[in-house]
Amino acid sequence: MRDELDAKTLIDTMGQAARTAAAELAFAPAPRKRAALIAAAEAVAARQDEILAANAEDMIFGRDKGLSPAMLDRLRLDETRLRGIVEGLRAVAEQHDPVGEVIAEWDRPTGLHIQRVRTPLGVIGVIYESRPNVTADAGALCLKAGNAVILRGGSESFHSSRAIHACMVAGLKAADLPEAAIQLVPTRDRAAVAAMLRAVAHIDVIVPRGGKGLVGLVQAEARVPVFAHLEGICHIYADADADLEKARRVVVNAKTRRTGICGAMECLLIDRAFYAKHGAVLIEDLIAKGVEMRVSADLAHIPGTKPAAEEDFGREFLDMICAAKLVDGVDGAIAHIRRYGSSHTESILTENDATAARFFERLDSAILMRNASTQFADGGEFGMGAEIGIATGKLHARGPVGAEQLTSFKYLVRGDGTIRA
Amino acid sequence: MRDELDAKTLIDTMGQAARTAAAELAFAPAPRKRAALIAAAEAVAARQDEILAANAEDMIFGRDKGLSPAMLDRLRLDETRLRGIVEGLRAVAEQHDPVGEVIAEWDRPTGLHIQRVRTPLGVIGVIYESRPNVTADAGALCLKAGNAVILRGGSESFHSSRAIHACMVAGLKAADLPEAAIQLVPTRDRAAVAAMLRAVAHIDVIVPRGGKGLVGLVQAEARVPVFAHLEGICHIYADADADLEKARRVVVNAKTRRTGICGAMECLLIDRAFYAKHGAVLIEDLIAKGVEMRVSADLAHIPGTKPAAEEDFGREFLDMICAAKLVDGVDGAIAHIRRYGSSHTESILTENDATAARFFERLDSAILMRNASTQFADGGEFGMGAEIGIATGKLHARGPVGAEQLTSFKYLVRGDGTIRA
């Protein structure tokens, strides 16, 4: 109880400071925000030894805590990774500034001129796990869009995040922007997360960055709106009218290029008519690449496959494992995806325009593709700049969430003593 | 407890039917939706006597319940009002259909072509009070944008809403669209409202239509996202550089054209320098029109004014009453609006571009105006067609919420066997 009260007081205080900073950031000129990000990049480069020393502390803590090798790897910083953070900050600095952009404008017969203009969202809360780079990446993107941000990193990366956060604050100071524009929750206490999720008065949007456990908890508990996806259960459907060579290329890339990202294919749906024409070639290609294929009963005779359990459909493996199933044409694929999909990304392989149109029209995933690898589901690949994540909700931000998606808008209406009849 | 369980079961059942209908509506051709709305308009016209008889029942119930004359007036239907409903349905039928519209498209160096395409939101819940016309207006607008809708009218308008709803269903049938596209909660039980507010699995957005009591309750209790404004506390700021004639025209119109709408001016802020130049003319104009002026101490010497209490600032009168205050320039106005405003609509009266720019830049109301009456805050006046209301949230829909604001989007990505490097 004591902790909860303390956490609420802490988040209220940080939230008020963030709100004040946000009011100022809303009209901070683009060059000032750019300068802050460049100065932050310089600070990270200059304080490399300090950051690596802080990270070493976290690594000791992590090993003592018995973190898995995968988690320790996510936590670990080295010169290459720090260079990545510096480059990331510089890239966001050079991105287009969305604030103040006129999204639409028109005239009315009354003489009014109406503009819809991009504004910041306000205050964004970012809750993440062990990767310390999120401190810089998320902080930078929120600032670019004129938002104040409250960062809450994982307890494992406490010292690393603090050291990187200090560089972000140095950047803000150098550009004469309010320090409270980028705040880091200064405690490992988990009650702070709960307080953030309920801080509707102070935080406009929560963005969770991490695994299914974290995202699921945030989605279930938050009173503040959340931009996120719970899982990326991406499907590829190989239609009867697919071009075989394109299909083989895309399927292997979608599964094996990187298995741990949310855009990786987790289930291959094969049209019976495709199978009749081309046989098991797609499955054989994946097996040859080392993928464990968990297949429906009618594919189980293919050498090297394993029978799929019911729960292998709609499952995010994030590994060299893939489910596969025969379906009856595009409608069979659509029915399967509606039932098992996570509204993230699906791709159809076909040369038939009508079939592709049906797939595009009848599915409502955030991203639908044709003859392209699902691994392209990424803000950078979309040309939208850095992203804070991919969202699968229906409201506001969907698909890659970049600087533009971290904005709202307002209407500016100009008259000349214009009154309503 | 019994009621709550029943209500949950009812809303779950209606929600599942709505979800199924929404999946079909998402790709219903625009002419079919238009035909359904025209057929519904015809049904309302044809069943006029039936609807008026149902309304007569509600009026008896309302009188017995001791409803105020204002509430009884809102409840009452007559031939003129029914004609308004018919015309409203026809107007929405002829509006532009937003679904499938390409909002943006671009090419990537990888060879991918990316489109951002408008899609329906899904299922919308509309909770309203005594005005039976909302059944037609809200139902039509949701359908136009390809959404299924669950309508929950006030208990006073139970029979009227049911009779109008039957016409909407007749329209859906005539156009061969699923009947569950427009559902009306068939009970007066208030537990149904509570169940709707928690139905995150079945309802994507709740739109409350009614007074502050209803909207406040919905905003406080809903787990489903809400598009709404709690209050329209609209300010007009008369700057030193205002044109006097334009200022007089706009101020009188903004307060007196209609006092009961959310875009009516509730507080007049007068720059000290304007007052030094022009004296009390704006206040005198309003008093001459019969407005009760509640003014700050430094204006209280003006004949016919009343001293304002602290709670008169930030108050939505919705009546022939207006607060007024002297402020120090545009920054004084901005500070007052930030403290007392409701982020709905504010207008600045000035010929000075720099001052107007400062007002536009430093305030973040959904609608900011220059030299125009706040009474223009309306979807129709914005040229956006019929609206379901005005929203003041930061996410998704802001300002007038018309058909376009009742949509989401998805990305359609076209490649040619394109894989990620």
PDB file of N, CA, C and O in Angstrom, chain A residues 27 106 108 121 246 249 253 257 360 362-363 366 368-371 373 375 381-382 394 396 398 408-411 413 415-418 420-421, chain B residues 27 106 108 121 246 249 253 257 360 362-363 366 368 370-371 373 375 381-383 394 396 398 408-411 413 415-418 420-421:
ATOM      1  N   PHE A  27       5.075  23.931 -29.482  1.00  0.00           N
ATOM      2  CA  PHE A  27       5.443  24.927 -30.480  1.00  0.00           C
ATOM      3  C   PHE A  27       6.950  25.170 -30.535  1.00  0.00           C
ATOM      4  O   PHE A  27       7.409  26.212 -31.005  1.00  0.00           O
ATOM      5  N   TRP A 106      -9.276  23.494 -46.994  1.00  0.00           N
ATOM      6  CA  TRP A 106     -10.338  23.754 -47.966  1.00  0.00           C
ATOM      7  C   TRP A 106     -11.078  25.044 -47.620  1.00  0.00           C
ATOM      8  O   TRP A 106     -10.955  25.554 -46.502  1.00  0.00           O
ATOM      9  N   ARG A 108     -14.837  27.211 -47.614  1.00  0.00           N
ATOM     10  CA  ARG A 108     -16.278  27.001 -47.501  1.00  0.00           C
ATOM     11  C   ARG A 108     -17.020  28.157 -48.167  1.00  0.00           C
ATOM     12  O   ARG A 108     -16.490  29.272 -48.218  1.00  0.00           O
ATOM     13  N   LEU A 121       0.695  14.698 -29.692  1.00  0.00           N
ATOM     14  CA  LEU A 121      -0.334  14.032 -28.878  1.00  0.00           C
ATOM     15  C   LEU A 121      -0.340  14.575 -27.463  1.00  0.00           C
ATOM     16  O   LEU A 121      -1.375  14.680 -26.837  1.00  0.00           O
ATOM     17  N   LYS A 246       8.472 -16.686 -57.609  1.00  0.00           N
ATOM     18  CA  LYS A 246       8.242 -15.604 -56.645  1.00  0.00           C
ATOM     19  C   LYS A 246       7.817 -16.186 -55.294  1.00  0.00           C
ATOM     20  O   LYS A 246       8.268 -15.754 -54.231  1.00  0.00           O
ATOM     21  N   ARG A 249      10.724 -17.695 -53.337  1.00  0.00           N
ATOM     22  CA  ARG A 249      11.604 -16.639 -52.835  1.00  0.00           C
ATOM     23  C   ARG A 249      10.984 -15.965 -51.599  1.00  0.00           C
ATOM     24  O   ARG A 249      11.624 -15.786 -50.575  1.00  0.00           O
ATOM     25  N   ASN A 253      12.149 -16.153 -47.499  1.00  0.00           N
ATOM     26  CA  ASN A 253      12.553 -14.886 -46.877  1.00  0.00           C
ATOM     27  C   ASN A 253      11.668 -14.545 -45.687  1.00  0.00           C
ATOM     28  O   ASN A 253      12.161 -14.147 -44.624  1.00  0.00           O
ATOM     29  N   ARG A 257      14.606 -15.007 -42.882  1.00  0.00           N
ATOM     30  CA  ARG A 257      15.529 -13.858 -42.861  1.00  0.00           C
ATOM     31  C   ARG A 257      15.852 -13.477 -41.426  1.00  0.00           C
ATOM     32  O   ARG A 257      17.011 -13.355 -41.036  1.00  0.00           O
ATOM     33  N   PHE A 360      -7.449  -8.515 -50.148  1.00  0.00           N
ATOM     34  CA  PHE A 360      -7.263  -7.152 -49.618  1.00  0.00           C
ATOM     35  C   PHE A 360      -8.549  -6.597 -49.020  1.00  0.00           C
ATOM     36  O   PHE A 360      -8.531  -5.843 -48.053  1.00  0.00           O
ATOM     37  N   ARG A 362     -11.359  -8.349 -47.959  1.00  0.00           N
ATOM     38  CA  ARG A 362     -12.078  -9.102 -46.919  1.00  0.00           C
ATOM     39  C   ARG A 362     -11.271  -9.321 -45.656  1.00  0.00           C
ATOM     40  O   ARG A 362     -11.789  -9.865 -44.682  1.00  0.00           O
ATOM     41  N   LEU A 363     -10.021  -8.968 -45.680  1.00  0.00           N
ATOM     42  CA  LEU A 363      -9.250  -9.056 -44.445  1.00  0.00           C
ATOM     43  C   LEU A 363      -9.004  -7.653 -43.926  1.00  0.00           C
ATOM     44  O   LEU A 363      -8.966  -6.687 -44.687  1.00  0.00           O
ATOM     45  N   ALA A 366      -3.707  -4.899 -40.131  1.00  0.00           N
ATOM     46  CA  ALA A 366      -3.108  -3.569 -40.279  1.00  0.00           C
ATOM     47  C   ALA A 366      -2.343  -3.471 -41.599  1.00  0.00           C
ATOM     48  O   ALA A 366      -2.340  -2.441 -42.251  1.00  0.00           O
ATOM     49  N   LEU A 368      -1.649  -5.619 -45.300  1.00  0.00           N
ATOM     50  CA  LEU A 368      -1.895  -6.718 -46.227  1.00  0.00           C
ATOM     51  C   LEU A 368      -0.939  -6.576 -47.397  1.00  0.00           C
ATOM     52  O   LEU A 368      -0.726  -5.471 -47.897  1.00  0.00           O
ATOM     53  N   MET A 369      -0.343  -7.685 -47.809  1.00  0.00           N
ATOM     54  CA  MET A 369       0.663  -7.614 -48.873  1.00  0.00           C
ATOM     55  C   MET A 369       0.315  -8.561 -50.009  1.00  0.00           C
ATOM     56  O   MET A 369      -0.417  -9.529 -49.825  1.00  0.00           O
ATOM     57  N   ARG A 370       0.869  -8.259 -51.174  1.00  0.00           N
ATOM     58  CA  ARG A 370       0.737  -9.159 -52.323  1.00  0.00           C
ATOM     59  C   ARG A 370       2.124  -9.381 -52.906  1.00  0.00           C
ATOM     60  O   ARG A 370       2.833  -8.415 -53.230  1.00  0.00           O
ATOM     61  N   ASN A 371       2.480 -10.632 -53.035  1.00  0.00           N
ATOM     62  CA  ASN A 371       3.765 -11.010 -53.637  1.00  0.00           C
ATOM     63  C   ASN A 371       4.944 -10.310 -52.967  1.00  0.00           C
ATOM     64  O   ASN A 371       5.871  -9.862 -53.639  1.00  0.00           O
ATOM     65  N   SER A 373       7.326 -10.164 -49.079  1.00  0.00           N
ATOM     66  CA  SER A 373       7.650 -10.814 -47.817  1.00  0.00           C
ATOM     67  C   SER A 373       7.071 -10.032 -46.642  1.00  0.00           C
ATOM     68  O   SER A 373       7.199  -8.808 -46.578  1.00  0.00           O
ATOM     69  N   GLN A 375       8.272  -9.770 -43.929  1.00  0.00           N
ATOM     70  CA  GLN A 375       9.362  -9.147 -43.165  1.00  0.00           C
ATOM     71  C   GLN A 375       9.486  -7.650 -43.470  1.00  0.00           C
ATOM     72  O   GLN A 375      10.209  -6.932 -42.776  1.00  0.00           O
ATOM     73  N   GLU A 381      11.158   0.294 -43.483  1.00  0.00           N
ATOM     74  CA  GLU A 381      10.907  -0.280 -44.805  1.00  0.00           C
ATOM     75  C   GLU A 381       9.726   0.394 -45.502  1.00  0.00           C
ATOM     76  O   GLU A 381       9.631   0.406 -46.725  1.00  0.00           O
ATOM     77  N   PHE A 382       8.808   0.930 -44.734  1.00  0.00           N
ATOM     78  CA  PHE A 382       7.661   1.646 -45.312  1.00  0.00           C
ATOM     79  C   PHE A 382       8.053   3.077 -45.706  1.00  0.00           C
ATOM     80  O   PHE A 382       7.233   3.808 -46.247  1.00  0.00           O
ATOM     81  N   LYS A 394      -7.635  -0.527 -33.909  1.00  0.00           N
ATOM     82  CA  LYS A 394      -8.363   0.107 -35.003  1.00  0.00           C
ATOM     83  C   LYS A 394      -8.288   1.626 -34.927  1.00  0.00           C
ATOM     84  O   LYS A 394      -8.560   2.323 -35.888  1.00  0.00           O
ATOM     85  N   HIS A 396      -6.739   5.420 -34.303  1.00  0.00           N
ATOM     86  CA  HIS A 396      -5.567   6.285 -34.378  1.00  0.00           C
ATOM     87  C   HIS A 396      -4.404   5.631 -35.116  1.00  0.00           C
ATOM     88  O   HIS A 396      -4.397   5.618 -36.323  1.00  0.00           O
ATOM     89  N   ARG A 398      -2.129   2.726 -36.565  1.00  0.00           N
ATOM     90  CA  ARG A 398      -2.210   1.333 -37.032  1.00  0.00           C
ATOM     91  C   ARG A 398      -0.994   1.065 -37.876  1.00  0.00           C
ATOM     92  O   ARG A 398      -0.534   1.961 -38.573  1.00  0.00           O
ATOM     93  N   SER A 408      -1.475  14.236 -33.139  1.00  0.00           N
ATOM     94  CA  SER A 408      -2.910  14.423 -33.283  1.00  0.00           C
ATOM     95  C   SER A 408      -3.082  15.573 -34.286  1.00  0.00           C
ATOM     96  O   SER A 408      -2.186  15.830 -35.102  1.00  0.00           O
ATOM     97  N   PHE A 409      -4.197  16.261 -34.245  1.00  0.00           N
ATOM     98  CA  PHE A 409      -4.385  17.412 -35.142  1.00  0.00           C
ATOM     99  C   PHE A 409      -5.365  18.379 -34.494  1.00  0.00           C
ATOM    100  O   PHE A 409      -6.039  18.056 -33.517  1.00  0.00           O
ATOM    101  N   LYS A 410      -5.401  19.594 -35.036  1.00  0.00           N
ATOM    102  CA  LYS A 410      -6.442  20.540 -34.647  1.00  0.00           C
ATOM    103  C   LYS A 410      -6.890  21.268 -35.910  1.00  0.00           C
ATOM    104  O   LYS A 410      -6.192  21.235 -36.929  1.00  0.00           O
ATOM    105  N   TYR A 411      -8.054  21.886 -35.848  1.00  0.00           N
ATOM    106  CA  TYR A 411      -8.548  22.659 -36.981  1.00  0.00           C
ATOM    107  C   TYR A 411      -8.235  24.124 -36.762  1.00  0.00           C
ATOM    108  O   TYR A 411      -8.493  24.661 -35.680  1.00  0.00           O
ATOM    109  N   VAL A 413      -9.321  27.712 -38.345  1.00  0.00           N
ATOM    110  CA  VAL A 413     -10.393  28.239 -39.184  1.00  0.00           C
ATOM    111  C   VAL A 413     -10.223  29.748 -39.290  1.00  0.00           C
ATOM    112  O   VAL A 413     -10.173  30.441 -38.266  1.00  0.00           O
ATOM    113  N   GLY A 415     -11.670  33.385 -40.763  1.00  0.00           N
ATOM    114  CA  GLY A 415     -12.780  34.114 -41.358  1.00  0.00           C
ATOM    115  C   GLY A 415     -12.423  35.574 -41.481  1.00  0.00           C
ATOM    116  O   GLY A 415     -11.255  35.961 -41.363  1.00  0.00           O
ATOM    117  N   ASP A 416     -13.425  36.397 -41.721  1.00  0.00           N
ATOM    118  CA  ASP A 416     -13.201  37.837 -41.841  1.00  0.00           C
ATOM    119  C   ASP A 416     -14.422  38.539 -41.233  1.00  0.00           C
ATOM    120  O   ASP A 416     -15.150  39.250 -41.919  1.00  0.00           O
ATOM    121  N   GLY A 417     -14.612  38.257 -39.962  1.00  0.00           N
ATOM    122  CA  GLY A 417     -15.834  38.733 -39.306  1.00  0.00           C
ATOM    123  C   GLY A 417     -17.011  37.858 -39.691  1.00  0.00           C
ATOM    124  O   GLY A 417     -18.159  38.303 -39.713  1.00  0.00           O
ATOM    125  N   THR A 418     -16.733  36.583 -39.953  1.00  0.00           N
ATOM    126  CA  THR A 418     -17.719  35.668 -40.520  1.00  0.00           C
ATOM    127  C   THR A 418     -18.666  35.138 -39.448  1.00  0.00           C
ATOM    128  O   THR A 418     -18.227  34.609 -38.427  1.00  0.00           O
ATOM    129  N   ARG A 420     -22.452  32.941 -38.501  1.00  0.00           N
ATOM    130  CA  ARG A 420     -23.289  31.852 -38.996  1.00  0.00           C
ATOM    131  C   ARG A 420     -24.730  32.330 -39.145  1.00  0.00           C
ATOM    132  O   ARG A 420     -25.281  32.953 -38.247  1.00  0.00           O
ATOM    133  N   ALA A 421     -25.300  32.002 -40.282  1.00  0.00           N
ATOM    134  CA  ALA A 421     -26.671  32.453 -40.569  1.00  0.00           C
ATOM    135  C   ALA A 421     -27.676  31.725 -39.683  1.00  0.00           C
ATOM    136  O   ALA A 421     -27.445  30.607 -39.265  1.00  0.00           O
TER     137      ALA A 421
ATOM    138  N   PHE B  27     -16.980  -4.621 -46.776  1.00  0.00           N
ATOM    139  CA  PHE B  27     -16.780  -4.586 -48.228  1.00  0.00           C
ATOM    140  C   PHE B  27     -18.103  -4.468 -48.986  1.00  0.00           C
ATOM    141  O   PHE B  27     -18.184  -4.794 -50.165  1.00  0.00           O
ATOM    142  N   TRP B 106       2.547   5.568 -52.015  1.00  0.00           N
ATOM    143  CA  TRP B 106       3.923   5.904 -52.401  1.00  0.00           C
ATOM    144  C   TRP B 106       4.674   4.632 -52.810  1.00  0.00           C
ATOM    145  O   TRP B 106       4.229   3.525 -52.533  1.00  0.00           O
ATOM    146  N   ARG B 108       8.452   2.501 -52.918  1.00  0.00           N
ATOM    147  CA  ARG B 108       9.694   2.344 -52.172  1.00  0.00           C
ATOM    148  C   ARG B 108      10.796   1.876 -53.107  1.00  0.00           C
ATOM    149  O   ARG B 108      10.506   1.206 -54.109  1.00  0.00           O
ATOM    150  N   LEU B 121     -14.353   1.298 -38.887  1.00  0.00           N
ATOM    151  CA  LEU B 121     -13.825   1.033 -37.552  1.00  0.00           C
ATOM    152  C   LEU B 121     -14.249  -0.340 -37.057  1.00  0.00           C
ATOM    153  O   LEU B 121     -13.511  -1.013 -36.365  1.00  0.00           O
ATOM    154  N   LYS B 246     -16.182  43.944 -37.197  1.00  0.00           N
ATOM    155  CA  LYS B 246     -16.160  42.472 -37.262  1.00  0.00           C
ATOM    156  C   LYS B 246     -16.350  41.880 -35.864  1.00  0.00           C
ATOM    157  O   LYS B 246     -17.088  40.903 -35.683  1.00  0.00           O
ATOM    158  N   ARG B 249     -19.979  42.038 -34.691  1.00  0.00           N
ATOM    159  CA  ARG B 249     -20.797  41.082 -35.432  1.00  0.00           C
ATOM    160  C   ARG B 249     -20.582  39.653 -34.903  1.00  0.00           C
ATOM    161  O   ARG B 249     -21.531  38.914 -34.641  1.00  0.00           O
ATOM    162  N   ASN B 253     -23.197  37.125 -32.670  1.00  0.00           N
ATOM    163  CA  ASN B 253     -23.595  35.868 -33.318  1.00  0.00           C
ATOM    164  C   ASN B 253     -23.167  34.660 -32.484  1.00  0.00           C
ATOM    165  O   ASN B 253     -23.949  33.713 -32.288  1.00  0.00           O
ATOM    166  N   ARG B 257     -26.957  33.497 -31.523  1.00  0.00           N
ATOM    167  CA  ARG B 257     -27.620  32.819 -32.628  1.00  0.00           C
ATOM    168  C   ARG B 257     -28.402  31.602 -32.129  1.00  0.00           C
ATOM    169  O   ARG B 257     -29.583  31.458 -32.396  1.00  0.00           O
ATOM    170  N   PHE B 360      -3.056  30.510 -32.379  1.00  0.00           N
ATOM    171  CA  PHE B 360      -3.215  29.217 -33.064  1.00  0.00           C
ATOM    172  C   PHE B 360      -2.162  28.198 -32.602  1.00  0.00           C
ATOM    173  O   PHE B 360      -2.419  27.000 -32.538  1.00  0.00           O
ATOM    174  N   ARG B 362      -0.257  28.270 -29.675  1.00  0.00           N
ATOM    175  CA  ARG B 362      -0.091  27.957 -28.256  1.00  0.00           C
ATOM    176  C   ARG B 362      -1.334  27.365 -27.612  1.00  0.00           C
ATOM    177  O   ARG B 362      -1.297  26.979 -26.454  1.00  0.00           O
ATOM    178  N   LEU B 363      -2.412  27.323 -28.328  1.00  0.00           N
ATOM    179  CA  LEU B 363      -3.591  26.640 -27.796  1.00  0.00           C
ATOM    180  C   LEU B 363      -3.778  25.335 -28.539  1.00  0.00           C
ATOM    181  O   LEU B 363      -3.369  25.198 -29.699  1.00  0.00           O
ATOM    182  N   ALA B 366      -9.600  21.594 -30.079  1.00  0.00           N
ATOM    183  CA  ALA B 366      -9.881  20.864 -31.316  1.00  0.00           C
ATOM    184  C   ALA B 366     -10.077  21.835 -32.472  1.00  0.00           C
ATOM    185  O   ALA B 366      -9.662  21.568 -33.597  1.00  0.00           O
ATOM    186  N   LEU B 368      -9.687  26.010 -33.533  1.00  0.00           N
ATOM    187  CA  LEU B 368      -9.294  27.393 -33.243  1.00  0.00           C
ATOM    188  C   LEU B 368      -9.722  28.253 -34.415  1.00  0.00           C
ATOM    189  O   LEU B 368      -9.548  27.864 -35.575  1.00  0.00           O
ATOM    190  N   ARG B 370     -10.247  32.356 -36.258  1.00  0.00           N
ATOM    191  CA  ARG B 370      -9.848  33.764 -36.297  1.00  0.00           C
ATOM    192  C   ARG B 370     -10.941  34.547 -37.012  1.00  0.00           C
ATOM    193  O   ARG B 370     -11.321  34.188 -38.140  1.00  0.00           O
ATOM    194  N   ASN B 371     -11.415  35.580 -36.355  1.00  0.00           N
ATOM    195  CA  ASN B 371     -12.432  36.453 -36.949  1.00  0.00           C
ATOM    196  C   ASN B 371     -13.643  35.673 -37.452  1.00  0.00           C
ATOM    197  O   ASN B 371     -14.192  35.984 -38.513  1.00  0.00           O
ATOM    198  N   SER B 373     -17.240  33.239 -36.020  1.00  0.00           N
ATOM    199  CA  SER B 373     -18.113  32.875 -34.911  1.00  0.00           C
ATOM    200  C   SER B 373     -17.891  31.421 -34.502  1.00  0.00           C
ATOM    201  O   SER B 373     -17.829  30.531 -35.357  1.00  0.00           O
ATOM    202  N   GLN B 375     -19.945  29.539 -33.453  1.00  0.00           N
ATOM    203  CA  GLN B 375     -21.130  28.747 -33.817  1.00  0.00           C
ATOM    204  C   GLN B 375     -20.898  27.927 -35.094  1.00  0.00           C
ATOM    205  O   GLN B 375     -21.709  27.074 -35.443  1.00  0.00           O
ATOM    206  N   GLU B 381     -21.138  22.624 -41.254  1.00  0.00           N
ATOM    207  CA  GLU B 381     -20.520  23.907 -41.582  1.00  0.00           C
ATOM    208  C   GLU B 381     -19.072  23.752 -42.041  1.00  0.00           C
ATOM    209  O   GLU B 381     -18.552  24.580 -42.763  1.00  0.00           O
ATOM    210  N   PHE B 382     -18.431  22.685 -41.599  1.00  0.00           N
ATOM    211  CA  PHE B 382     -17.062  22.407 -42.025  1.00  0.00           C
ATOM    212  C   PHE B 382     -17.044  21.745 -43.411  1.00  0.00           C
ATOM    213  O   PHE B 382     -15.985  21.479 -43.952  1.00  0.00           O
ATOM    214  N   GLY B 383     -18.207  21.426 -43.937  1.00  0.00           N
ATOM    215  CA  GLY B 383     -18.255  20.738 -45.226  1.00  0.00           C
ATOM    216  C   GLY B 383     -17.929  19.264 -45.112  1.00  0.00           C
ATOM    217  O   GLY B 383     -17.577  18.605 -46.077  1.00  0.00           O
ATOM    218  N   LYS B 394      -7.593  13.573 -27.827  1.00  0.00           N
ATOM    219  CA  LYS B 394      -6.418  13.773 -28.669  1.00  0.00           C
ATOM    220  C   LYS B 394      -6.265  12.672 -29.704  1.00  0.00           C
ATOM    221  O   LYS B 394      -5.562  12.820 -30.684  1.00  0.00           O
ATOM    222  N   HIS B 396      -7.322   9.822 -32.518  1.00  0.00           N
ATOM    223  CA  HIS B 396      -8.221   9.459 -33.612  1.00  0.00           C
ATOM    224  C   HIS B 396      -9.122  10.608 -34.052  1.00  0.00           C
ATOM    225  O   HIS B 396      -8.700  11.464 -34.804  1.00  0.00           O
ATOM    226  N   ARG B 398     -11.129  14.030 -33.746  1.00  0.00           N
ATOM    227  CA  ARG B 398     -11.100  15.318 -33.031  1.00  0.00           C
ATOM    228  C   ARG B 398     -11.943  16.281 -33.813  1.00  0.00           C
ATOM    229  O   ARG B 398     -11.974  16.215 -35.032  1.00  0.00           O
ATOM    230  N   SER B 408     -11.176   3.678 -39.893  1.00  0.00           N
ATOM    231  CA  SER B 408      -9.778   3.416 -39.586  1.00  0.00           C
ATOM    232  C   SER B 408      -9.062   3.280 -40.933  1.00  0.00           C
ATOM    233  O   SER B 408      -9.557   3.805 -41.941  1.00  0.00           O
ATOM    234  N   PHE B 409      -7.952   2.598 -40.990  1.00  0.00           N
ATOM    235  CA  PHE B 409      -7.275   2.382 -42.272  1.00  0.00           C
ATOM    236  C   PHE B 409      -6.467   1.103 -42.189  1.00  0.00           C
ATOM    237  O   PHE B 409      -6.265   0.537 -41.113  1.00  0.00           O
ATOM    238  N   LYS B 410      -6.043   0.621 -43.354  1.00  0.00           N
ATOM    239  CA  LYS B 410      -5.088  -0.471 -43.388  1.00  0.00           C
ATOM    240  C   LYS B 410      -4.091  -0.181 -44.513  1.00  0.00           C
ATOM    241  O   LYS B 410      -4.358   0.668 -45.370  1.00  0.00           O
ATOM    242  N   TYR B 411      -2.960  -0.847 -44.474  1.00  0.00           N
ATOM    243  CA  TYR B 411      -1.957  -0.687 -45.522  1.00  0.00           C
ATOM    244  C   TYR B 411      -2.086  -1.825 -46.519  1.00  0.00           C
ATOM    245  O   TYR B 411      -2.177  -2.990 -46.118  1.00  0.00           O
ATOM    246  N   VAL B 413       0.053  -3.424 -49.583  1.00  0.00           N
ATOM    247  CA  VAL B 413       1.432  -3.378 -50.080  1.00  0.00           C
ATOM    248  C   VAL B 413       1.561  -4.343 -51.249  1.00  0.00           C
ATOM    249  O   VAL B 413       1.238  -5.525 -51.113  1.00  0.00           O
ATOM    250  N   GLY B 415       4.002  -6.086 -54.160  1.00  0.00           N
ATOM    251  CA  GLY B 415       5.344  -6.357 -54.633  1.00  0.00           C
ATOM    252  C   GLY B 415       5.292  -7.249 -55.853  1.00  0.00           C
ATOM    253  O   GLY B 415       4.228  -7.445 -56.446  1.00  0.00           O
ATOM    254  N   ASP B 416       6.439  -7.820 -56.194  1.00  0.00           N
ATOM    255  CA  ASP B 416       6.497  -8.716 -57.348  1.00  0.00           C
ATOM    256  C   ASP B 416       7.493  -9.814 -57.016  1.00  0.00           C
ATOM    257  O   ASP B 416       8.516  -9.951 -57.675  1.00  0.00           O
ATOM    258  N   GLY B 417       7.158 -10.532 -55.955  1.00  0.00           N
ATOM    259  CA  GLY B 417       8.103 -11.510 -55.435  1.00  0.00           C
ATOM    260  C   GLY B 417       9.190 -10.810 -54.631  1.00  0.00           C
ATOM    261  O   GLY B 417      10.318 -11.295 -54.547  1.00  0.00           O
ATOM    262  N   THR B 418       8.832  -9.712 -54.024  1.00  0.00           N
ATOM    263  CA  THR B 418       9.804  -8.826 -53.381  1.00  0.00           C
ATOM    264  C   THR B 418      10.189  -9.342 -51.991  1.00  0.00           C
ATOM    265  O   THR B 418       9.323  -9.603 -51.157  1.00  0.00           O
ATOM    266  N   ARG B 420      12.947  -9.057 -48.492  1.00  0.00           N
ATOM    267  CA  ARG B 420      13.732  -8.092 -47.734  1.00  0.00           C
ATOM    268  C   ARG B 420      15.179  -8.552 -47.632  1.00  0.00           C
ATOM    269  O   ARG B 420      15.459  -9.709 -47.317  1.00  0.00           O
ATOM    270  N   ALA B 421      16.076  -7.636 -47.873  1.00  0.00           N
ATOM    271  CA  ALA B 421      17.516  -7.955 -47.866  1.00  0.00           C
ATOM    272  C   ALA B 421      17.992  -8.223 -46.450  1.00  0.00           C
ATOM    273  O   ALA B 421      17.435  -7.720 -45.491  1.00  0.00           O
TER     274      ALA B 421
END
